[in-house]
Phi, psi and omega in degrees: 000332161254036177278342171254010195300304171303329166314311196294292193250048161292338180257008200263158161304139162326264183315014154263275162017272148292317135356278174300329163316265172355300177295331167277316183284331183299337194280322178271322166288009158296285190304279161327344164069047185241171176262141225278321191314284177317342152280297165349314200239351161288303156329300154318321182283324143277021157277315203276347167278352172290317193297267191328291172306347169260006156274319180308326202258350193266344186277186184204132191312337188296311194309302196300339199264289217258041182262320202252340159300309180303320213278318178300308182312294195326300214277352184260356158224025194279329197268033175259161175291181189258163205223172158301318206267326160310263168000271207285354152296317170310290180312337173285316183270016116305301165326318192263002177274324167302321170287350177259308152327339191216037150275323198289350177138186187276144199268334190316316210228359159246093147336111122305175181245110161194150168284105181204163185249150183281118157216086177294145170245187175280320150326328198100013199235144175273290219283129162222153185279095153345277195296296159310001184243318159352286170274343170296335178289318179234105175278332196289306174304345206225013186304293191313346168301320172307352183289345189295318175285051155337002215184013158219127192319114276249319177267013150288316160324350162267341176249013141315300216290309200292265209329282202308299182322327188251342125003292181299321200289295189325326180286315184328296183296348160294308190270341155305321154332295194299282153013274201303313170267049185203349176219355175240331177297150131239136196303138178073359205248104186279166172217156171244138220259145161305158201280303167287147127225148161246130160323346189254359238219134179272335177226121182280178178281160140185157209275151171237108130342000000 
């Protein structure tokens, strides 16, 4: 039921917007009979299984080959000092996790309703999905999503399934990104960023200096 909501209300005033949401989601954990929290994370979890299936139905053994090259070069200079040739093993295999990420949609124009905390890694990823590291922790659950990879070879599919899952997290931090720098940031203006943020939110909280 939210796979057009952003298409559908991308031109509407914010502060509607949000509105309307609200209203929506209060309208549907009702009829379900959930606690507003507990929709919260129902919700998430279908974004992120929508997100994992539409990296699943979009892959290809190519993805996984040059995906599983970055991973190697990386893992053959991540404990070195740093170098040129480190610094471009990292953008790469970055470039290609990001390229597996945006198999899941355009991170511009579409808010998923999810939630995440700045937890920078060693990866690079600032933004990570809760709710998405969750299921990402018990994979055993999403078994049935492999049949979604049409375009990978049958002993490749459970570890397609592992790729599109962090595939989804990698988007999320794409669209938070996208968010932080287009509604929080403002140029010449330091801020300082919430801890939180949900992506779907026309204005997150943050502090402006």
């Amino acid at each position: 039921m939210t796979l057009g909501w952003n298409s559908v209300h991308a031109r509407l005033e914010p502060a509607f917007v949000d509105a309307a949401r609200e209203r929506f989601a209060t309208l549907l954990s009702e009829a379900l009979a959930v606690s507003e929290t507990r929709f919260d994370v129902l919700w998430q979890e279908f974004e992120t299984l929508r997100a994992t299936g539409q990296i699943l139905t979009h892959l290809t053994d190519d993805h996984i080959a040059s995906l599983r090259t970055a991973e190697v070069q990386w893992e053959h200079l991540s404990d070195q000092p740093a170098s040129d040739d480190k610094a471009a093993a990292h953008m790469e295999l970055d470039r290609e996790r990001a390229a597996i990420a945006r198999l899941a949609g355009d991170t511009s124009d579409r808010y998923p309703h999810i939630e995440v905390v700045d937890e920078s890694n060693a990866e690079g990823d600032r933004w990570v999905s809760p709710v998405a590291q969750r299921l990402n922790d018990n994979p055993d659950r999403l078994v049935p999503l492999q049949s979604l990879g049409i375009d990978v070879p049958g002993n490749r599919k459970p570890q397609a399934l592992t790729i599109a899952l962090a595939g989804a997290q990698k988007y999320f931090g794409l669209c938070a990104n996208q968010v932080v720098n287009t509604q929080i940031v403002w140029p010449g203006i330091a801020t300082v960023l919430p801890r939180r943020i949900w992506i779907d939110r026309s204005r997150p909280d943050a502090m402006h200096l």
